[in-house]
PDB file of C-alpha atoms and ligand atoms in Angstrom:
ATOM      1  CA  UNK A   1      -3.029  50.531 -25.204  1.00  0.00           C
ATOM      2  CA  UNK A   2       0.100  48.868 -24.656  1.00  0.00           C
ATOM      3  CA  UNK A   3       0.866  45.775 -27.615  1.00  0.00           C
ATOM      4  CA  UNK A   4       2.773  42.861 -27.355  1.00  0.00           C
ATOM      5  CA  UNK A   5       6.608  42.907 -28.055  1.00  0.00           C
ATOM      6  CA  UNK A   6       8.513  40.227 -28.047  1.00  0.00           C
ATOM      7  CA  UNK A   7      12.252  39.965 -26.603  1.00  0.00           C
ATOM      8  CA  UNK A   8      13.345  40.977 -29.898  1.00  0.00           C
ATOM      9  CA  UNK A   9      11.160  43.311 -30.669  1.00  0.00           C
ATOM     10  CA  UNK A  10      11.698  45.038 -27.199  1.00  0.00           C
ATOM     11  CA  UNK A  11      16.140  44.789 -28.472  1.00  0.00           C
ATOM     12  CA  UNK A  12      15.409  46.315 -31.635  1.00  0.00           C
ATOM     13  CA  UNK A  13      13.335  49.154 -30.093  1.00  0.00           C
ATOM     14  CA  UNK A  14      15.954  50.317 -27.783  1.00  0.00           C
ATOM     15  CA  UNK A  15      18.393  49.925 -30.403  1.00  0.00           C
ATOM     16  CA  UNK A  16      17.023  52.039 -32.901  1.00  0.00           C
ATOM     17  CA  UNK A  17      16.280  54.429 -30.050  1.00  0.00           C
ATOM     18  CA  UNK A  18      20.087  54.782 -29.252  1.00  0.00           C
ATOM     19  CA  UNK A  19      20.468  56.038 -32.965  1.00  0.00           C
ATOM     20  CA  UNK A  20      19.042  59.307 -31.378  1.00  0.00           C
ATOM     21  CA  UNK A  21      22.402  59.902 -29.511  1.00  0.00           C
ATOM     22  CA  UNK A  22      24.292  59.342 -32.475  1.00  0.00           C
ATOM     23  CA  UNK A  23      25.910  62.974 -33.771  1.00  0.00           C
ATOM     24  CA  UNK A  24      27.985  63.350 -36.783  1.00  0.00           C
ATOM     25  CA  UNK A  25      32.017  62.838 -36.750  1.00  0.00           C
ATOM     26  CA  UNK A  26      31.093  61.120 -32.973  1.00  0.00           C
ATOM     27  CA  UNK A  27      33.852  58.491 -32.392  1.00  0.00           C
ATOM     28  CA  UNK A  28      31.583  55.321 -31.293  1.00  0.00           C
ATOM     29  CA  UNK A  29      32.375  52.205 -29.360  1.00  0.00           C
ATOM     30  CA  UNK A  30      30.310  49.252 -30.751  1.00  0.00           C
ATOM     31  CA  UNK A  31      29.293  46.288 -28.315  1.00  0.00           C
ATOM     32  CA  UNK A  32      28.691  42.967 -28.394  1.00  0.00           C
ATOM     33  CA  UNK A  33      25.639  40.553 -28.505  1.00  0.00           C
ATOM     34  CA  UNK A  34      22.369  40.265 -30.571  1.00  0.00           C
ATOM     35  CA  UNK A  35      21.444  43.778 -29.000  1.00  0.00           C
ATOM     36  CA  UNK A  36      24.383  45.819 -30.365  1.00  0.00           C
ATOM     37  CA  UNK A  37      23.961  43.796 -33.662  1.00  0.00           C
ATOM     38  CA  UNK A  38      20.535  45.158 -34.117  1.00  0.00           C
ATOM     39  CA  UNK A  39      22.042  48.597 -33.326  1.00  0.00           C
ATOM     40  CA  UNK A  40      24.947  47.909 -36.084  1.00  0.00           C
ATOM     41  CA  UNK A  41      22.108  46.937 -38.264  1.00  0.00           C
ATOM     42  CA  UNK A  42      20.416  50.656 -37.641  1.00  0.00           C
ATOM     43  CA  UNK A  43      23.681  52.334 -37.947  1.00  0.00           C
ATOM     44  CA  UNK A  44      24.597  51.168 -41.034  1.00  0.00           C
ATOM     45  CA  UNK A  45      22.091  52.995 -43.717  1.00  0.00           C
ATOM     46  CA  UNK A  46      22.678  55.790 -41.742  1.00  0.00           C
ATOM     47  CA  UNK A  47      26.219  55.842 -42.724  1.00  0.00           C
ATOM     48  CA  UNK A  48      25.551  54.522 -46.146  1.00  0.00           C
ATOM     49  CA  UNK A  49      23.404  58.029 -46.716  1.00  0.00           C
ATOM     50  CA  UNK A  50      26.709  59.879 -45.232  1.00  0.00           C
ATOM     51  CA  UNK A  51      27.067  60.073 -41.898  1.00  0.00           C
ATOM     52  CA  UNK A  52      30.233  60.340 -40.702  1.00  0.00           C
ATOM     53  CA  UNK A  53      31.326  58.219 -37.563  1.00  0.00           C
ATOM     54  CA  UNK A  54      34.681  56.605 -36.082  1.00  0.00           C
ATOM     55  CA  UNK A  55      33.857  53.059 -34.806  1.00  0.00           C
ATOM     56  CA  UNK A  56      36.023  50.663 -32.736  1.00  0.00           C
ATOM     57  CA  UNK A  57      34.408  47.480 -31.948  1.00  0.00           C
ATOM     58  CA  UNK A  58      34.104  45.085 -28.897  1.00  0.00           C
ATOM     59  CA  UNK A  59      34.309  42.172 -30.896  1.00  0.00           C
ATOM     60  CA  UNK A  60      35.670  40.255 -33.574  1.00  0.00           C
ATOM     61  CA  UNK A  61      32.254  39.242 -34.298  1.00  0.00           C
ATOM     62  CA  UNK A  62      30.924  43.164 -34.094  1.00  0.00           C
ATOM     63  CA  UNK A  63      33.482  44.243 -36.501  1.00  0.00           C
ATOM     64  CA  UNK A  64      32.718  41.475 -39.165  1.00  0.00           C
ATOM     65  CA  UNK A  65      29.300  42.588 -39.146  1.00  0.00           C
ATOM     66  CA  UNK A  66      29.890  46.164 -39.085  1.00  0.00           C
ATOM     67  CA  UNK A  67      32.202  45.874 -42.395  1.00  0.00           C
ATOM     68  CA  UNK A  68      30.095  43.449 -44.041  1.00  0.00           C
ATOM     69  CA  UNK A  69      27.305  46.329 -43.545  1.00  0.00           C
ATOM     70  CA  UNK A  70      30.025  48.693 -44.593  1.00  0.00           C
ATOM     71  CA  UNK A  71      31.085  50.595 -41.497  1.00  0.00           C
ATOM     72  CA  UNK A  72      34.338  51.280 -41.405  1.00  0.00           C
ATOM     73  CA  UNK A  73      35.938  49.639 -38.189  1.00  0.00           C
ATOM     74  CA  UNK A  74      39.129  51.388 -36.371  1.00  0.00           C
ATOM     75  CA  UNK A  75      41.668  50.625 -33.821  1.00  0.00           C
ATOM     76  CA  UNK A  76      41.200  51.857 -30.172  1.00  0.00           C
ATOM     77  CA  UNK A  77      45.115  52.616 -30.251  1.00  0.00           C
ATOM     78  CA  UNK A  78      44.602  54.941 -33.198  1.00  0.00           C
ATOM     79  CA  UNK A  79      41.124  56.609 -32.129  1.00  0.00           C
ATOM     80  CA  UNK A  80      42.398  56.690 -28.455  1.00  0.00           C
ATOM     81  CA  UNK A  81      39.276  58.293 -26.894  1.00  0.00           C
ATOM     82  CA  UNK A  82      35.548  57.607 -27.798  1.00  0.00           C
ATOM     83  CA  UNK A  83      32.584  60.035 -27.326  1.00  0.00           C
ATOM     84  CA  UNK A  84      30.078  57.154 -27.163  1.00  0.00           C
ATOM     85  CA  UNK A  85      29.677  53.267 -26.944  1.00  0.00           C
ATOM     86  CA  UNK A  86      26.451  51.650 -27.439  1.00  0.00           C
ATOM     87  CA  UNK A  87      26.250  48.368 -25.790  1.00  0.00           C
ATOM     88  CA  UNK A  88      24.105  45.525 -24.289  1.00  0.00           C
ATOM     89  CA  UNK A  89      23.765  43.896 -21.134  1.00  0.00           C
ATOM     90  CA  UNK A  90      22.899  40.707 -19.394  1.00  0.00           C
ATOM     91  CA  UNK A  91      21.488  42.541 -16.246  1.00  0.00           C
ATOM     92  CA  UNK A  92      21.220  46.236 -15.419  1.00  0.00           C
ATOM     93  CA  UNK A  93      20.864  46.618 -11.769  1.00  0.00           C
ATOM     94  CA  UNK A  94      20.337  49.644  -9.564  1.00  0.00           C
ATOM     95  CA  UNK A  95      22.745  52.937 -10.201  1.00  0.00           C
ATOM     96  CA  UNK A  96      23.075  51.132 -13.573  1.00  0.00           C
ATOM     97  CA  UNK A  97      25.593  48.663 -12.476  1.00  0.00           C
ATOM     98  CA  UNK A  98      25.507  45.876 -15.049  1.00  0.00           C
ATOM     99  CA  UNK A  99      26.450  42.300 -15.648  1.00  0.00           C
ATOM    100  CA  UNK A 100      27.972  41.741 -18.825  1.00  0.00           C
ATOM    101  CA  UNK A 101      29.856  39.158 -20.925  1.00  0.00           C
ATOM    102  CA  UNK A 102      27.007  36.616 -21.979  1.00  0.00           C
ATOM    103  CA  UNK A 103      28.423  36.717 -25.065  1.00  0.00           C
ATOM    104  CA  UNK A 104      32.126  36.268 -23.835  1.00  0.00           C
ATOM    105  CA  UNK A 105      33.333  39.867 -24.823  1.00  0.00           C
ATOM    106  CA  UNK A 106      33.272  41.697 -21.385  1.00  0.00           C
ATOM    107  CA  UNK A 107      37.326  42.708 -21.484  1.00  0.00           C
ATOM    108  CA  UNK A 108      37.443  44.581 -24.741  1.00  0.00           C
ATOM    109  CA  UNK A 109      33.649  45.626 -23.867  1.00  0.00           C
ATOM    110  CA  UNK A 110      35.438  47.086 -20.654  1.00  0.00           C
ATOM    111  CA  UNK A 111      38.206  48.817 -22.064  1.00  0.00           C
ATOM    112  CA  UNK A 112      36.209  50.426 -24.884  1.00  0.00           C
ATOM    113  CA  UNK A 113      33.493  51.603 -22.360  1.00  0.00           C
ATOM    114  CA  UNK A 114      36.459  52.969 -20.036  1.00  0.00           C
ATOM    115  CA  UNK A 115      37.721  54.912 -23.201  1.00  0.00           C
ATOM    116  CA  UNK A 116      33.990  56.565 -23.862  1.00  0.00           C
ATOM    117  CA  UNK A 117      33.041  59.518 -22.425  1.00  0.00           C
ATOM    118  CA  UNK A 118      29.609  58.026 -22.023  1.00  0.00           C
ATOM    119  CA  UNK A 119      28.066  54.282 -22.325  1.00  0.00           C
ATOM    120  CA  UNK A 120      24.650  53.730 -23.591  1.00  0.00           C
ATOM    121  CA  UNK A 121      23.167  50.218 -22.257  1.00  0.00           C
ATOM    122  CA  UNK A 122      20.626  49.497 -24.951  1.00  0.00           C
ATOM    123  CA  UNK A 123      18.253  46.143 -23.569  1.00  0.00           C
ATOM    124  CA  UNK A 124      14.889  44.617 -23.440  1.00  0.00           C
ATOM    125  CA  UNK A 125      13.029  44.593 -20.265  1.00  0.00           C
ATOM    126  CA  UNK A 126      13.717  41.476 -18.717  1.00  0.00           C
ATOM    127  CA  UNK A 127      16.902  43.004 -17.761  1.00  0.00           C
ATOM    128  CA  UNK A 128      16.387  45.596 -15.452  1.00  0.00           C
ATOM    129  CA  UNK A 129      16.808  43.665 -11.870  1.00  0.00           C
ATOM    130  CA  UNK A 130      16.518  45.061  -8.305  1.00  0.00           C
ATOM    131  CA  UNK A 131      19.370  42.835  -7.713  1.00  0.00           C
ATOM    132  CA  UNK A 132      21.998  41.343  -9.609  1.00  0.00           C
ATOM    133  CA  UNK A 133      22.891  37.730  -9.624  1.00  0.00           C
ATOM    134  CA  UNK A 134      20.320  35.707 -10.977  1.00  0.00           C
ATOM    135  CA  UNK A 135      22.367  35.683 -14.440  1.00  0.00           C
ATOM    136  CA  UNK A 136      25.497  33.800 -13.927  1.00  0.00           C
ATOM    137  CA  UNK A 137      28.498  36.318 -13.540  1.00  0.00           C
ATOM    138  CA  UNK A 138      31.202  35.871 -16.715  1.00  0.00           C
ATOM    139  CA  UNK A 139      34.778  36.166 -15.321  1.00  0.00           C
ATOM    140  CA  UNK A 140      37.618  35.901 -17.935  1.00  0.00           C
ATOM    141  CA  UNK A 141      40.354  34.062 -16.465  1.00  0.00           C
ATOM    142  CA  UNK A 142      43.741  32.822 -18.147  1.00  0.00           C
ATOM    143  CA  UNK A 143      44.091  28.968 -19.357  1.00  0.00           C
ATOM    144  CA  UNK A 144      46.927  27.974 -17.060  1.00  0.00           C
ATOM    145  CA  UNK A 145      45.554  27.043 -13.617  1.00  0.00           C
ATOM    146  CA  UNK A 146      41.909  27.739 -14.463  1.00  0.00           C
ATOM    147  CA  UNK A 147      40.686  25.235 -12.201  1.00  0.00           C
ATOM    148  CA  UNK A 148      42.651  26.714  -9.116  1.00  0.00           C
ATOM    149  CA  UNK A 149      41.563  30.399 -10.563  1.00  0.00           C
ATOM    150  CA  UNK A 150      37.924  28.905 -10.308  1.00  0.00           C
ATOM    151  CA  UNK A 151      37.965  27.607  -7.089  1.00  0.00           C
ATOM    152  CA  UNK A 152      39.490  31.429  -5.602  1.00  0.00           C
ATOM    153  CA  UNK A 153      36.738  33.300  -7.701  1.00  0.00           C
ATOM    154  CA  UNK A 154      34.098  30.799  -6.008  1.00  0.00           C
ATOM    155  CA  UNK A 155      35.389  31.594  -2.455  1.00  0.00           C
ATOM    156  CA  UNK A 156      35.445  34.857  -3.119  1.00  0.00           C
ATOM    157  CA  UNK A 157      31.771  35.036  -4.279  1.00  0.00           C
ATOM    158  CA  UNK A 158      30.931  33.257  -1.046  1.00  0.00           C
ATOM    159  CA  UNK A 159      32.653  35.561   1.171  1.00  0.00           C
ATOM    160  CA  UNK A 160      31.288  38.360  -0.875  1.00  0.00           C
ATOM    161  CA  UNK A 161      27.696  37.230   0.546  1.00  0.00           C
ATOM    162  CA  UNK A 162      26.745  35.712  -2.696  1.00  0.00           C
ATOM    163  CA  UNK A 163      25.562  32.476  -1.549  1.00  0.00           C
ATOM    164  CA  UNK A 164      25.457  29.090  -2.928  1.00  0.00           C
ATOM    165  CA  UNK A 165      27.845  29.592  -5.949  1.00  0.00           C
ATOM    166  CA  UNK A 166      28.329  27.086  -8.904  1.00  0.00           C
ATOM    167  CA  UNK A 167      31.196  27.799 -11.564  1.00  0.00           C
ATOM    168  CA  UNK A 168      31.058  26.657 -14.660  1.00  0.00           C
ATOM    169  CA  UNK A 169      33.769  26.896 -17.655  1.00  0.00           C
ATOM    170  CA  UNK A 170      32.137  28.093 -20.164  1.00  0.00           C
ATOM    171  CA  UNK A 171      32.195  25.464 -22.821  1.00  0.00           C
ATOM    172  CA  UNK A 172      33.229  22.838 -20.809  1.00  0.00           C
ATOM    173  CA  UNK A 173      36.608  21.360 -20.434  1.00  0.00           C
ATOM    174  CA  UNK A 174      36.737  19.566 -23.348  1.00  0.00           C
ATOM    175  CA  UNK A 175      36.193  22.159 -25.728  1.00  0.00           C
ATOM    176  CA  UNK A 176      36.320  25.583 -23.650  1.00  0.00           C
ATOM    177  CA  UNK A 177      35.201  28.660 -24.929  1.00  0.00           C
ATOM    178  CA  UNK A 178      37.925  31.224 -26.106  1.00  0.00           C
ATOM    179  CA  UNK A 179      37.906  35.013 -25.664  1.00  0.00           C
ATOM    180  CA  UNK A 180      39.157  37.270 -28.275  1.00  0.00           C
ATOM    181  CA  UNK A 181      42.132  37.187 -26.169  1.00  0.00           C
ATOM    182  CA  UNK A 182      42.293  33.257 -25.755  1.00  0.00           C
ATOM    183  CA  UNK A 183      41.542  33.177 -22.521  1.00  0.00           C
ATOM    184  CA  UNK A 184      38.595  31.361 -20.512  1.00  0.00           C
ATOM    185  CA  UNK A 185      35.534  32.533 -18.959  1.00  0.00           C
ATOM    186  CA  UNK A 186      33.934  31.168 -15.643  1.00  0.00           C
ATOM    187  CA  UNK A 187      30.418  31.472 -15.238  1.00  0.00           C
ATOM    188  CA  UNK A 188      29.795  31.941 -11.217  1.00  0.00           C
ATOM    189  CA  UNK A 189      26.165  31.156 -10.777  1.00  0.00           C
ATOM    190  CA  UNK A 190      25.103  32.785  -7.349  1.00  0.00           C
ATOM    191  CA  UNK A 191      22.193  33.370  -5.062  1.00  0.00           C
ATOM    192  CA  UNK A 192      22.415  37.192  -5.719  1.00  0.00           C
ATOM    193  CA  UNK A 193      25.192  39.549  -5.653  1.00  0.00           C
ATOM    194  CA  UNK A 194      24.358  41.707  -2.880  1.00  0.00           C
ATOM    195  CA  UNK A 195      27.513  43.690  -2.846  1.00  0.00           C
ATOM    196  CA  UNK A 196      28.750  44.459  -6.433  1.00  0.00           C
ATOM    197  CA  UNK A 197      31.612  46.840  -5.507  1.00  0.00           C
ATOM    198  CA  UNK A 198      32.781  44.149  -3.003  1.00  0.00           C
ATOM    199  CA  UNK A 199      32.814  41.220  -5.076  1.00  0.00           C
ATOM    200  CA  UNK A 200      34.967  43.662  -7.706  1.00  0.00           C
ATOM    201  CA  UNK A 201      37.367  44.236  -5.562  1.00  0.00           C
ATOM    202  CA  UNK A 202      37.810  40.906  -4.375  1.00  0.00           C
ATOM    203  CA  UNK A 203      37.856  39.310  -7.964  1.00  0.00           C
ATOM    204  CA  UNK A 204      40.330  41.928  -8.914  1.00  0.00           C
ATOM    205  CA  UNK A 205      42.880  40.791  -6.548  1.00  0.00           C
ATOM    206  CA  UNK A 206      42.730  36.956  -8.001  1.00  0.00           C
ATOM    207  CA  UNK A 207      45.935  36.240  -9.589  1.00  0.00           C
ATOM    208  CA  UNK A 208      44.513  34.672 -12.865  1.00  0.00           C
ATOM    209  CA  UNK A 209      41.634  36.520 -13.224  1.00  0.00           C
ATOM    210  CA  UNK A 210      41.768  38.953 -16.140  1.00  0.00           C
ATOM    211  CA  UNK A 211      38.296  41.012 -15.474  1.00  0.00           C
ATOM    212  CA  UNK A 212      34.819  40.251 -14.538  1.00  0.00           C
ATOM    213  CA  UNK A 213      31.442  41.131 -15.865  1.00  0.00           C
ATOM    214  CA  UNK A 214      30.794  43.668 -13.225  1.00  0.00           C
ATOM    215  CA  UNK A 215      30.533  47.208 -15.032  1.00  0.00           C
ATOM    216  CA  UNK A 216      30.692  49.732 -12.003  1.00  0.00           C
ATOM    217  CA  UNK A 217      30.136  53.413 -12.739  1.00  0.00           C
ATOM    218  CA  UNK A 218      30.582  52.898 -16.800  1.00  0.00           C
ATOM    219  CA  UNK A 219      27.110  53.061 -17.701  1.00  0.00           C
ATOM    220  CA  UNK A 220      25.636  56.258 -18.214  1.00  0.00           C
ATOM    221  CA  UNK A 221      22.104  55.773 -19.339  1.00  0.00           C
ATOM    222  CA  UNK A 222      20.226  52.528 -20.327  1.00  0.00           C
ATOM    223  CA  UNK A 223      17.526  52.521 -22.806  1.00  0.00           C
ATOM    224  CA  UNK A 224      14.960  49.806 -21.912  1.00  0.00           C
ATOM    225  CA  UNK A 225      12.553  47.987 -24.880  1.00  0.00           C
ATOM    226  CA  UNK A 226       9.021  47.931 -23.195  1.00  0.00           C
ATOM    227  CA  UNK A 227       5.602  47.083 -24.246  1.00  0.00           C
ATOM    228  CA  UNK A 228       5.056  50.888 -23.737  1.00  0.00           C
ATOM    229  CA  UNK A 229       7.716  52.319 -26.008  1.00  0.00           C
ATOM    230  CA  UNK A 230      11.427  52.491 -25.001  1.00  0.00           C
ATOM    231  CA  UNK A 231      12.188  54.046 -21.160  1.00  0.00           C
ATOM    232  CA  UNK A 232      15.361  55.813 -20.382  1.00  0.00           C
ATOM    233  CA  UNK A 233      17.126  55.061 -16.853  1.00  0.00           C
ATOM    234  CA  UNK A 234      19.651  57.409 -15.789  1.00  0.00           C
ATOM    235  CA  UNK A 235      21.426  57.061 -12.514  1.00  0.00           C
ATOM    236  CA  UNK A 236      20.449  59.798  -9.877  1.00  0.00           C
ATOM    237  CA  UNK A 237      21.945  63.194 -10.134  1.00  0.00           C
ATOM    238  CA  UNK A 238      25.201  63.804  -7.414  1.00  0.00           C
ATOM    239  CA  UNK A 239      23.778  66.886  -5.361  1.00  0.00           C
TER     240      UNK A 239
HETATM  241  C1  5RP B 301      28.607  40.722 -24.554  1.00  0.00           C
HETATM  242  C2  5RP B 301      27.846  41.039 -23.562  1.00  0.00           C
HETATM  243  C3  5RP B 301      26.203  41.821 -24.181  1.00  0.00           C
HETATM  244  O1  5RP B 301      26.057  42.893 -24.120  1.00  0.00           O
HETATM  245  C4  5RP B 301      24.905  40.939 -23.298  1.00  0.00           C
HETATM  246  O2  5RP B 301      25.279  39.388 -23.288  1.00  0.00           O
HETATM  247  C5  5RP B 301      23.846  41.372 -23.606  1.00  0.00           C
HETATM  248  O3  5RP B 301      23.456  40.345 -25.215  1.00  0.00           O
HETATM  249  P1  5RP B 301      22.008  40.044 -25.910  1.00  0.00           P
HETATM  250  O4  5RP B 301      22.236  41.937 -26.497  1.00  0.00           O
HETATM  251  O5  5RP B 301      22.546  39.072 -27.160  1.00  0.00           O
HETATM  252  O6  5RP B 301      20.737  39.905 -24.882  1.00  0.00           O
HETATM  253  O7  5RP B 301      27.865  41.318 -22.987  1.00  0.00           O
HETATM  254  O8  5RP B 301      29.693  39.990 -23.797  1.00  0.00           O
END
């Protein structure tokens, strides 16, 4: 019989399952968000017990938590290349295409994931979707002329077939949220994102857009906490 698990239980179960992938002397990317924090908390006792890993964090928040728990955190410019990154996601679509950035760390998360041989996504079951877009897509933009940039993002989303979309500056005009790199986040609510590759290409062509929360071809597996245990999603094998 399956037992009831809260969303937080599911996140913790996925994070603990990711520990199995951690091997001695790995160079490890640490994600951002509540699920990634479960992973950092689960990793800490192993490190305390003598497990040697080199870590790089995807946000100041994660770096602070890791250090507080006794995990040394290095610099990606020193480490250069990572064996694996373990990070959460806001949505996991077909072929492990992700929406990330709900915690505002998408830029560093993407840089760290791109420097990693493997990216293991850890999430609760509600994150798995057939079509991306229910979660507003976070787009990191520079503060200068951000209203103009947001209009161009909205226009790109409409042209990429995302339907009605609404742009919101995270935190609002009076107190905009600032990322670790000093940028703003525009959250783009849309009906759906039917063609993430097309939207990603269009967003990457807009001056003022630093990066977006679409992660294409980066995740190598997802561990999803469900009422029946942790299920593993892997991309279809290429023949
Ligand atoms: C942060 C992220 C997070 O991984 C994402 O928001 C998921 O968060 P949580 O694990 O708290 O549900 O992309 O920028």
